[in-house]
PDB file of C-alpha atoms in Angstrom:
ATOM      1  CA  UNK A   1     -53.620 -80.437   0.484  1.00  0.00           C
ATOM      2  CA  UNK A   2     -49.393 -79.599  -0.591  1.00  0.00           C
ATOM      3  CA  UNK A   3     -47.696 -82.636   2.355  1.00  0.00           C
ATOM      4  CA  UNK A   4     -43.971 -81.319   2.497  1.00  0.00           C
ATOM      5  CA  UNK A   5     -44.237 -76.980   1.040  1.00  0.00           C
ATOM      6  CA  UNK A   6     -41.717 -74.990   1.677  1.00  0.00           C
ATOM      7  CA  UNK A   7     -41.665 -70.796   1.449  1.00  0.00           C
ATOM      8  CA  UNK A   8     -39.755 -68.910  -0.369  1.00  0.00           C
ATOM      9  CA  UNK A   9     -39.061 -71.428  -3.906  1.00  0.00           C
ATOM     10  CA  UNK A  10     -36.812 -68.498  -4.564  1.00  0.00           C
ATOM     11  CA  UNK A  11     -34.821 -66.511  -2.908  1.00  0.00           C
ATOM     12  CA  UNK A  12     -31.794 -64.003  -4.330  1.00  0.00           C
ATOM     13  CA  UNK A  13     -29.151 -62.050  -1.515  1.00  0.00           C
ATOM     14  CA  UNK A  14     -26.568 -60.419  -1.011  1.00  0.00           C
ATOM     15  CA  UNK A  15     -23.455 -61.962   0.494  1.00  0.00           C
ATOM     16  CA  UNK A  16     -23.302 -61.694   3.998  1.00  0.00           C
ATOM     17  CA  UNK A  17     -26.483 -61.202   4.902  1.00  0.00           C
ATOM     18  CA  UNK A  18     -28.395 -63.688   6.804  1.00  0.00           C
ATOM     19  CA  UNK A  19     -31.802 -65.424   5.586  1.00  0.00           C
ATOM     20  CA  UNK A  20     -34.218 -68.346   6.783  1.00  0.00           C
ATOM     21  CA  UNK A  21     -36.293 -70.816   4.563  1.00  0.00           C
ATOM     22  CA  UNK A  22     -39.713 -71.918   5.985  1.00  0.00           C
ATOM     23  CA  UNK A  23     -40.805 -75.301   6.051  1.00  0.00           C
ATOM     24  CA  UNK A  24     -43.887 -76.831   7.071  1.00  0.00           C
ATOM     25  CA  UNK A  25     -45.524 -80.552   7.059  1.00  0.00           C
ATOM     26  CA  UNK A  26     -49.257 -81.833   7.419  1.00  0.00           C
ATOM     27  CA  UNK A  27     -49.094 -85.255   6.987  1.00  0.00           C
ATOM     28  CA  UNK A  28     -48.322 -86.192  11.476  1.00  0.00           C
ATOM     29  CA  UNK A  29     -44.505 -87.073  10.634  1.00  0.00           C
ATOM     30  CA  UNK A  30     -42.361 -87.774  13.869  1.00  0.00           C
ATOM     31  CA  UNK A  31     -39.120 -86.762  11.867  1.00  0.00           C
ATOM     32  CA  UNK A  32     -37.492 -83.727   9.388  1.00  0.00           C
ATOM     33  CA  UNK A  33     -35.431 -83.055   7.366  1.00  0.00           C
ATOM     34  CA  UNK A  34     -33.257 -80.577   4.945  1.00  0.00           C
ATOM     35  CA  UNK A  35     -31.489 -80.505   2.025  1.00  0.00           C
ATOM     36  CA  UNK A  36     -28.369 -79.172   0.467  1.00  0.00           C
ATOM     37  CA  UNK A  37     -28.366 -79.919  -3.655  1.00  0.00           C
ATOM     38  CA  UNK A  38     -26.111 -78.642  -5.658  1.00  0.00           C
ATOM     39  CA  UNK A  39     -25.027 -77.550  -9.237  1.00  0.00           C
ATOM     40  CA  UNK A  40     -24.234 -80.843 -10.281  1.00  0.00           C
ATOM     41  CA  UNK A  41     -26.928 -82.648  -8.337  1.00  0.00           C
ATOM     42  CA  UNK A  42     -25.784 -83.986  -5.446  1.00  0.00           C
ATOM     43  CA  UNK A  43     -28.142 -84.414  -2.686  1.00  0.00           C
ATOM     44  CA  UNK A  44     -26.935 -84.037   0.718  1.00  0.00           C
ATOM     45  CA  UNK A  45     -28.432 -84.574   3.954  1.00  0.00           C
ATOM     46  CA  UNK A  46     -27.720 -81.591   6.422  1.00  0.00           C
ATOM     47  CA  UNK A  47     -29.782 -82.177   9.713  1.00  0.00           C
ATOM     48  CA  UNK A  48     -32.707 -84.172  10.758  1.00  0.00           C
ATOM     49  CA  UNK A  49     -34.151 -83.323  13.383  1.00  0.00           C
ATOM     50  CA  UNK A  50     -37.080 -85.801  15.056  1.00  0.00           C
ATOM     51  CA  UNK A  51     -38.360 -85.316  18.678  1.00  0.00           C
ATOM     52  CA  UNK A  52     -36.566 -82.690  19.588  1.00  0.00           C
ATOM     53  CA  UNK A  53     -33.546 -84.476  18.406  1.00  0.00           C
ATOM     54  CA  UNK A  54     -31.301 -82.267  16.187  1.00  0.00           C
ATOM     55  CA  UNK A  55     -28.534 -84.637  14.303  1.00  0.00           C
ATOM     56  CA  UNK A  56     -26.344 -82.670  12.015  1.00  0.00           C
ATOM     57  CA  UNK A  57     -23.484 -83.445  10.198  1.00  0.00           C
ATOM     58  CA  UNK A  58     -20.967 -83.020  10.463  1.00  0.00           C
ATOM     59  CA  UNK A  59     -19.991 -81.262   6.421  1.00  0.00           C
ATOM     60  CA  UNK A  60     -22.479 -77.806   7.765  1.00  0.00           C
ATOM     61  CA  UNK A  61     -20.761 -74.892   9.190  1.00  0.00           C
ATOM     62  CA  UNK A  62     -22.155 -73.525  12.449  1.00  0.00           C
ATOM     63  CA  UNK A  63     -23.734 -70.588   9.824  1.00  0.00           C
ATOM     64  CA  UNK A  64     -27.043 -73.027   9.392  1.00  0.00           C
ATOM     65  CA  UNK A  65     -29.273 -73.715  12.032  1.00  0.00           C
ATOM     66  CA  UNK A  66     -32.237 -75.548  12.030  1.00  0.00           C
ATOM     67  CA  UNK A  67     -34.856 -74.010  14.319  1.00  0.00           C
ATOM     68  CA  UNK A  68     -38.517 -76.034  14.987  1.00  0.00           C
ATOM     69  CA  UNK A  69     -41.500 -73.935  16.832  1.00  0.00           C
ATOM     70  CA  UNK A  70     -43.530 -77.954  16.909  1.00  0.00           C
ATOM     71  CA  UNK A  71     -43.651 -81.056  15.450  1.00  0.00           C
ATOM     72  CA  UNK A  72     -44.523 -79.559  11.488  1.00  0.00           C
ATOM     73  CA  UNK A  73     -42.271 -77.079  11.876  1.00  0.00           C
ATOM     74  CA  UNK A  74     -38.208 -77.124  10.679  1.00  0.00           C
ATOM     75  CA  UNK A  75     -36.417 -74.122   9.527  1.00  0.00           C
ATOM     76  CA  UNK A  76     -33.526 -73.083   8.478  1.00  0.00           C
ATOM     77  CA  UNK A  77     -31.791 -70.278   8.610  1.00  0.00           C
ATOM     78  CA  UNK A  78     -28.643 -69.352   6.986  1.00  0.00           C
ATOM     79  CA  UNK A  79     -25.940 -66.123   8.916  1.00  0.00           C
ATOM     80  CA  UNK A  80     -23.190 -64.885   7.094  1.00  0.00           C
ATOM     81  CA  UNK A  81     -24.370 -65.447   3.148  1.00  0.00           C
ATOM     82  CA  UNK A  82     -21.571 -67.305   1.092  1.00  0.00           C
ATOM     83  CA  UNK A  83     -21.222 -67.382  -2.644  1.00  0.00           C
ATOM     84  CA  UNK A  84     -20.791 -71.763  -1.888  1.00  0.00           C
ATOM     85  CA  UNK A  85     -24.605 -71.372   0.029  1.00  0.00           C
ATOM     86  CA  UNK A  86     -26.080 -70.956  -3.012  1.00  0.00           C
ATOM     87  CA  UNK A  87     -28.035 -74.209  -4.003  1.00  0.00           C
ATOM     88  CA  UNK A  88     -31.594 -75.655  -4.526  1.00  0.00           C
ATOM     89  CA  UNK A  89     -32.299 -76.484   0.008  1.00  0.00           C
ATOM     90  CA  UNK A  90     -35.071 -79.368  -0.124  1.00  0.00           C
ATOM     91  CA  UNK A  91     -37.134 -79.930   2.974  1.00  0.00           C
ATOM     92  CA  UNK A  92     -38.670 -83.270   3.717  1.00  0.00           C
ATOM     93  CA  UNK A  93     -41.039 -85.398   6.803  1.00  0.00           C
ATOM     94  CA  UNK A  94     -40.976 -89.202   7.260  1.00  0.00           C
ATOM     95  CA  UNK A  95     -42.736 -91.191   9.794  1.00  0.00           C
ATOM     96  CA  UNK A  96     -39.398 -92.891  10.956  1.00  0.00           C
ATOM     97  CA  UNK A  97     -35.896 -92.247   9.851  1.00  0.00           C
ATOM     98  CA  UNK A  98     -34.454 -94.404   8.147  1.00  0.00           C
ATOM     99  CA  UNK A  99     -37.084 -96.476   7.364  1.00  0.00           C
ATOM    100  CA  UNK A 100     -40.192 -94.917   6.328  1.00  0.00           C
ATOM    101  CA  UNK A 101     -40.816 -92.613   3.087  1.00  0.00           C
ATOM    102  CA  UNK A 102     -39.092 -89.210   2.886  1.00  0.00           C
ATOM    103  CA  UNK A 103     -42.285 -86.794   0.651  1.00  0.00           C
ATOM    104  CA  UNK A 104     -39.713 -84.203   0.365  1.00  0.00           C
ATOM    105  CA  UNK A 105     -41.267 -80.508  -0.191  1.00  0.00           C
ATOM    106  CA  UNK A 106     -40.327 -77.822  -3.051  1.00  0.00           C
ATOM    107  CA  UNK A 107     -37.071 -77.286  -2.458  1.00  0.00           C
ATOM    108  CA  UNK A 108     -36.460 -73.183  -2.607  1.00  0.00           C
ATOM    109  CA  UNK A 109     -33.710 -71.397  -4.856  1.00  0.00           C
ATOM    110  CA  UNK A 110     -31.157 -69.852  -3.472  1.00  0.00           C
ATOM    111  CA  UNK A 111     -29.128 -67.945  -4.680  1.00  0.00           C
ATOM    112  CA  UNK A 112     -26.229 -65.338  -3.422  1.00  0.00           C
ATOM    113  CA  UNK A 113     -23.986 -63.011  -5.136  1.00  0.00           C
TER     114      UNK A 113
ATOM    115  CA  UNK B   1     -19.152 -92.025   2.410  1.00  0.00           C
ATOM    116  CA  UNK B   2     -20.593 -91.575  -0.617  1.00  0.00           C
ATOM    117  CA  UNK B   3     -22.579 -94.454  -2.465  1.00  0.00           C
ATOM    118  CA  UNK B   4     -21.680 -95.238  -5.757  1.00  0.00           C
ATOM    119  CA  UNK B   5     -23.985 -95.884  -8.201  1.00  0.00           C
ATOM    120  CA  UNK B   6     -23.987 -96.438 -12.086  1.00  0.00           C
ATOM    121  CA  UNK B   7     -24.687 -96.341 -14.730  1.00  0.00           C
ATOM    122  CA  UNK B   8     -24.063 -92.047 -14.696  1.00  0.00           C
ATOM    123  CA  UNK B   9     -25.968 -91.793 -17.414  1.00  0.00           C
ATOM    124  CA  UNK B  10     -28.164 -94.733 -19.644  1.00  0.00           C
ATOM    125  CA  UNK B  11     -31.196 -93.819 -22.647  1.00  0.00           C
ATOM    126  CA  UNK B  12     -33.162 -96.434 -23.906  1.00  0.00           C
ATOM    127  CA  UNK B  13     -36.362 -96.664 -26.304  1.00  0.00           C
ATOM    128  CA  UNK B  14     -39.481 -96.626 -25.120  1.00  0.00           C
ATOM    129  CA  UNK B  15     -40.259-100.829 -23.779  1.00  0.00           C
ATOM    130  CA  UNK B  16     -36.177-101.179 -23.195  1.00  0.00           C
ATOM    131  CA  UNK B  17     -35.905-102.782 -19.896  1.00  0.00           C
ATOM    132  CA  UNK B  18     -33.048-100.870 -17.394  1.00  0.00           C
ATOM    133  CA  UNK B  19     -30.461-101.393 -14.011  1.00  0.00           C
ATOM    134  CA  UNK B  20     -29.475 -99.371 -12.048  1.00  0.00           C
ATOM    135  CA  UNK B  21     -26.688-100.305  -9.697  1.00  0.00           C
ATOM    136  CA  UNK B  22     -26.488 -99.001  -6.663  1.00  0.00           C
ATOM    137  CA  UNK B  23     -22.996 -99.596  -4.011  1.00  0.00           C
ATOM    138  CA  UNK B  24     -21.858 -98.425  -0.252  1.00  0.00           C
ATOM    139  CA  UNK B  25     -18.734 -99.377   1.123  1.00  0.00           C
ATOM    140  CA  UNK B  26     -20.683 -99.600   4.587  1.00  0.00           C
ATOM    141  CA  UNK B  27     -22.960-102.110   6.160  1.00  0.00           C
ATOM    142  CA  UNK B  28     -26.320-101.999   4.684  1.00  0.00           C
ATOM    143  CA  UNK B  29     -29.948-100.826   6.839  1.00  0.00           C
ATOM    144  CA  UNK B  30     -31.908 -99.898   4.644  1.00  0.00           C
ATOM    145  CA  UNK B  31     -31.098 -98.559   0.636  1.00  0.00           C
ATOM    146  CA  UNK B  32     -33.670 -96.019  -1.270  1.00  0.00           C
ATOM    147  CA  UNK B  33     -34.365 -94.882  -3.976  1.00  0.00           C
ATOM    148  CA  UNK B  34     -36.156 -92.111  -5.832  1.00  0.00           C
ATOM    149  CA  UNK B  35     -37.006 -90.325  -9.017  1.00  0.00           C
ATOM    150  CA  UNK B  36     -36.773 -86.277  -9.543  1.00  0.00           C
ATOM    151  CA  UNK B  37     -36.973 -84.614 -12.600  1.00  0.00           C
ATOM    152  CA  UNK B  38     -35.178 -81.857 -13.946  1.00  0.00           C
ATOM    153  CA  UNK B  39     -36.615 -79.013 -11.679  1.00  0.00           C
ATOM    154  CA  UNK B  40     -38.799 -80.926  -8.869  1.00  0.00           C
ATOM    155  CA  UNK B  41     -37.978 -82.740  -5.694  1.00  0.00           C
ATOM    156  CA  UNK B  42     -37.828 -85.739  -4.878  1.00  0.00           C
ATOM    157  CA  UNK B  43     -39.643 -88.440  -4.959  1.00  0.00           C
ATOM    158  CA  UNK B  44     -40.595 -92.158  -2.395  1.00  0.00           C
ATOM    159  CA  UNK B  45     -39.788 -95.698  -5.876  1.00  0.00           C
ATOM    160  CA  UNK B  46     -39.054 -97.350  -3.433  1.00  0.00           C
ATOM    161  CA  UNK B  47     -37.607 -98.939   0.562  1.00  0.00           C
ATOM    162  CA  UNK B  48     -35.227-102.373   1.600  1.00  0.00           C
ATOM    163  CA  UNK B  49     -34.284-103.022   5.004  1.00  0.00           C
ATOM    164  CA  UNK B  50     -32.104-105.653   6.260  1.00  0.00           C
ATOM    165  CA  UNK B  51     -33.846-108.416   6.461  1.00  0.00           C
ATOM    166  CA  UNK B  52     -35.459-108.524   3.842  1.00  0.00           C
ATOM    167  CA  UNK B  53     -38.078-106.333   3.496  1.00  0.00           C
ATOM    168  CA  UNK B  54     -39.284-103.476   0.308  1.00  0.00           C
ATOM    169  CA  UNK B  55     -42.526-100.904   0.616  1.00  0.00           C
ATOM    170  CA  UNK B  56     -42.851 -99.193  -2.238  1.00  0.00           C
ATOM    171  CA  UNK B  57     -44.666 -98.939  -6.141  1.00  0.00           C
ATOM    172  CA  UNK B  58     -45.829-101.875  -7.150  1.00  0.00           C
ATOM    173  CA  UNK B  59     -44.246-101.625 -10.983  1.00  0.00           C
ATOM    174  CA  UNK B  60     -40.328-100.414  -9.490  1.00  0.00           C
ATOM    175  CA  UNK B  61     -38.751-103.804  -8.149  1.00  0.00           C
ATOM    176  CA  UNK B  62     -35.891-103.656  -6.793  1.00  0.00           C
ATOM    177  CA  UNK B  63     -33.278-106.082  -5.209  1.00  0.00           C
ATOM    178  CA  UNK B  64     -30.849-105.700  -1.893  1.00  0.00           C
ATOM    179  CA  UNK B  65     -27.472-107.856  -1.745  1.00  0.00           C
ATOM    180  CA  UNK B  66     -27.029-106.962   2.008  1.00  0.00           C
ATOM    181  CA  UNK B  67     -24.135-109.071   1.698  1.00  0.00           C
ATOM    182  CA  UNK B  68     -22.598-107.782  -0.789  1.00  0.00           C
ATOM    183  CA  UNK B  69     -24.032-104.528   0.602  1.00  0.00           C
ATOM    184  CA  UNK B  70     -25.292-103.620  -3.279  1.00  0.00           C
ATOM    185  CA  UNK B  71     -28.874-103.597  -4.369  1.00  0.00           C
ATOM    186  CA  UNK B  72     -29.832-103.066  -8.175  1.00  0.00           C
ATOM    187  CA  UNK B  73     -33.639-101.127  -9.660  1.00  0.00           C
ATOM    188  CA  UNK B  74     -34.984-103.053 -11.604  1.00  0.00           C
ATOM    189  CA  UNK B  75     -37.236-101.097 -14.891  1.00  0.00           C
ATOM    190  CA  UNK B  76     -38.964-102.566 -17.263  1.00  0.00           C
ATOM    191  CA  UNK B  77     -40.601-101.599 -19.947  1.00  0.00           C
ATOM    192  CA  UNK B  78     -40.113 -98.521 -19.296  1.00  0.00           C
ATOM    193  CA  UNK B  79     -42.177 -95.387 -19.992  1.00  0.00           C
ATOM    194  CA  UNK B  80     -41.569 -91.948 -21.471  1.00  0.00           C
ATOM    195  CA  UNK B  81     -42.407 -91.187 -17.727  1.00  0.00           C
ATOM    196  CA  UNK B  82     -39.655 -92.781 -16.500  1.00  0.00           C
ATOM    197  CA  UNK B  83     -36.857 -89.909 -17.520  1.00  0.00           C
ATOM    198  CA  UNK B  84     -35.891 -88.324 -15.102  1.00  0.00           C
ATOM    199  CA  UNK B  85     -32.320 -89.360 -12.391  1.00  0.00           C
ATOM    200  CA  UNK B  86     -32.920 -91.411  -9.991  1.00  0.00           C
ATOM    201  CA  UNK B  87     -30.333 -91.725  -5.981  1.00  0.00           C
ATOM    202  CA  UNK B  88     -30.270 -94.184  -4.086  1.00  0.00           C
ATOM    203  CA  UNK B  89     -29.547 -92.733  -0.352  1.00  0.00           C
ATOM    204  CA  UNK B  90     -28.271 -95.284   2.292  1.00  0.00           C
ATOM    205  CA  UNK B  91     -28.799 -95.918   5.711  1.00  0.00           C
ATOM    206  CA  UNK B  92     -25.971 -97.615   7.574  1.00  0.00           C
ATOM    207  CA  UNK B  93     -27.862 -97.519  10.582  1.00  0.00           C
ATOM    208  CA  UNK B  94     -26.746 -94.818  12.432  1.00  0.00           C
ATOM    209  CA  UNK B  95     -28.123 -91.921  12.320  1.00  0.00           C
ATOM    210  CA  UNK B  96     -31.305 -93.132  10.362  1.00  0.00           C
ATOM    211  CA  UNK B  97     -29.502 -90.346   7.436  1.00  0.00           C
ATOM    212  CA  UNK B  98     -29.956 -90.823   4.530  1.00  0.00           C
ATOM    213  CA  UNK B  99     -26.407 -89.988   1.954  1.00  0.00           C
ATOM    214  CA  UNK B 100     -27.272 -89.970  -1.305  1.00  0.00           C
ATOM    215  CA  UNK B 101     -25.676 -91.535  -4.824  1.00  0.00           C
ATOM    216  CA  UNK B 102     -24.069 -89.484  -7.466  1.00  0.00           C
ATOM    217  CA  UNK B 103     -27.305 -89.358  -9.446  1.00  0.00           C
ATOM    218  CA  UNK B 104     -28.211 -91.653 -13.322  1.00  0.00           C
ATOM    219  CA  UNK B 105     -30.211 -89.947 -15.130  1.00  0.00           C
ATOM    220  CA  UNK B 106     -32.426 -91.804 -17.789  1.00  0.00           C
ATOM    221  CA  UNK B 107     -33.552 -90.868 -20.536  1.00  0.00           C
ATOM    222  CA  UNK B 108     -36.420 -92.608 -22.337  1.00  0.00           C
ATOM    223  CA  UNK B 109     -37.154 -91.319 -25.559  1.00  0.00           C
ATOM    224  CA  UNK B 110     -40.100 -92.711 -28.225  1.00  0.00           C
TER     225      UNK B 110
END
């Protein structure tokens, strides 16, 4: 069974479009995260979500919005896509924020043309 | 603020040892270590918590110097499977989010 899954695995779209990436975890974890990994492999936290508390990294544009229908899901919605949004986006989860290991999903490679 | 990892890259022969360092300008609550192979997701290796608690794999060891705000990952008797990029992630305790370093690319040759 896949612990943390993401769909789609690849996403190619044009500038200005709106897209969503879905994430699901079956580990029963309380905290979920979204990371962005750019072409230089820099792994950057975007959001963490724990018991309906959303913590947003201040550098994330407001075109990005996480949506959590329930504890097992944290989707990422992106409005008005830009070329600089091209990256690999990883979803992750952990039992407790900061002190528990994080389990990463396989990643979604987003290419904006 | 992003922690600083060193070295940026290291090449080893099987059986050799390596040390990867991670330093922060902020006080640390915890340090996490992950390994990422090309085209794959990062995989958990170890957590070191303020106060001395550690959680991780048996074959991986690490140290955490709270006063110096540094952590080191020790890879002994390296195997081909150790190749990958190693990231340290620091939690300064406020937002309970990890800020990752820029990574150390480790290559183990036969």
